[in-house]
Tab-separated table of C-alpha atoms in Angstrom:
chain	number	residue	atom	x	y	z
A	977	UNK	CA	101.626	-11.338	39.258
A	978	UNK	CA	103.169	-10.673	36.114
A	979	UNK	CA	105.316	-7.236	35.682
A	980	UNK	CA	103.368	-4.703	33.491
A	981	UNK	CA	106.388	-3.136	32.987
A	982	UNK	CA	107.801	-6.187	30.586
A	983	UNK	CA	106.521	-7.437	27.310
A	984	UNK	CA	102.914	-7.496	26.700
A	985	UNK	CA	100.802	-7.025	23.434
A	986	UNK	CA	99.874	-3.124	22.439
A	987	UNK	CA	96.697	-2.671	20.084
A	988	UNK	CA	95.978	0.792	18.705
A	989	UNK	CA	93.114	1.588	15.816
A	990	UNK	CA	93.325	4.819	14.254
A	991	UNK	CA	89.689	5.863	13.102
A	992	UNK	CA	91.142	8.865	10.647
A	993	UNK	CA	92.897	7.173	8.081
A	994	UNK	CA	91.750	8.358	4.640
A	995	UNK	CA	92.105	5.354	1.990
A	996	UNK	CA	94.892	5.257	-0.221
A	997	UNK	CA	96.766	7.448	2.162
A	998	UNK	CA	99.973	6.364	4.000
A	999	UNK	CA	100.605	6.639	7.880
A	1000	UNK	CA	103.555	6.453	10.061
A	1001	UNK	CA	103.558	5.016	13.461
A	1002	UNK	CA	106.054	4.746	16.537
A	1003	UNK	CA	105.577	2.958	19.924
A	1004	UNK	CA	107.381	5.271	22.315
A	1005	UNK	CA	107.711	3.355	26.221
A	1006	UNK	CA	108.510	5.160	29.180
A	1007	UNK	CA	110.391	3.040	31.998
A	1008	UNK	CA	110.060	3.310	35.295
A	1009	UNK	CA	113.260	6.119	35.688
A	1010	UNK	CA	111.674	7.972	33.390
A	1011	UNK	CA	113.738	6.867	30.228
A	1012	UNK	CA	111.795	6.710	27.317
A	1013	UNK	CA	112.639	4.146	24.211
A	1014	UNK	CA	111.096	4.584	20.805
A	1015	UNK	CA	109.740	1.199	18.444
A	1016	UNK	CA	111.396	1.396	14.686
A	1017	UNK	CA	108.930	3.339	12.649
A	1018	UNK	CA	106.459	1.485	10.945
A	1019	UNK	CA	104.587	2.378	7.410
A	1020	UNK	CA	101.016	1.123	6.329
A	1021	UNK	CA	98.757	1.958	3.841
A	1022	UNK	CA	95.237	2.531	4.475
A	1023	UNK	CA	93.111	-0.005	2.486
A	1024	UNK	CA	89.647	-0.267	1.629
C-alpha cells in the first residue's frame, strides 16, 4: 500500500471567512522523527 507519509492531496474549508476580508494559510507536516516542515504562506481573498 501506498506510504501516507508521502505526497497526497490536503483539502481544508474554512467556514469563518468574512467577505472582502483577506486570510493567510500555512500547511505545517510533521514527519515521522518528529520534524516538522512548514508550506510557503499562501494569501486569498474571501469572495462572494
Amino acid at each position: 500500500s501506498a506510504d501516507p507519509f508521502i505526497g497526497g492531496e490536503h483539502t481544508f474549508v474554512d467556514e469563518n471567512v468574512i467577505r472582502g476580508q483577506t486570510y493567510y494559510y500555512q500547511l505545517e507536516t510533521v514527519g515521522r522523527n518528529g520534524n516538522t516542515t512548514r508550506s510557503e504562506t499562501i494569501e486569498l481573498t474571501a469572495g462572494g
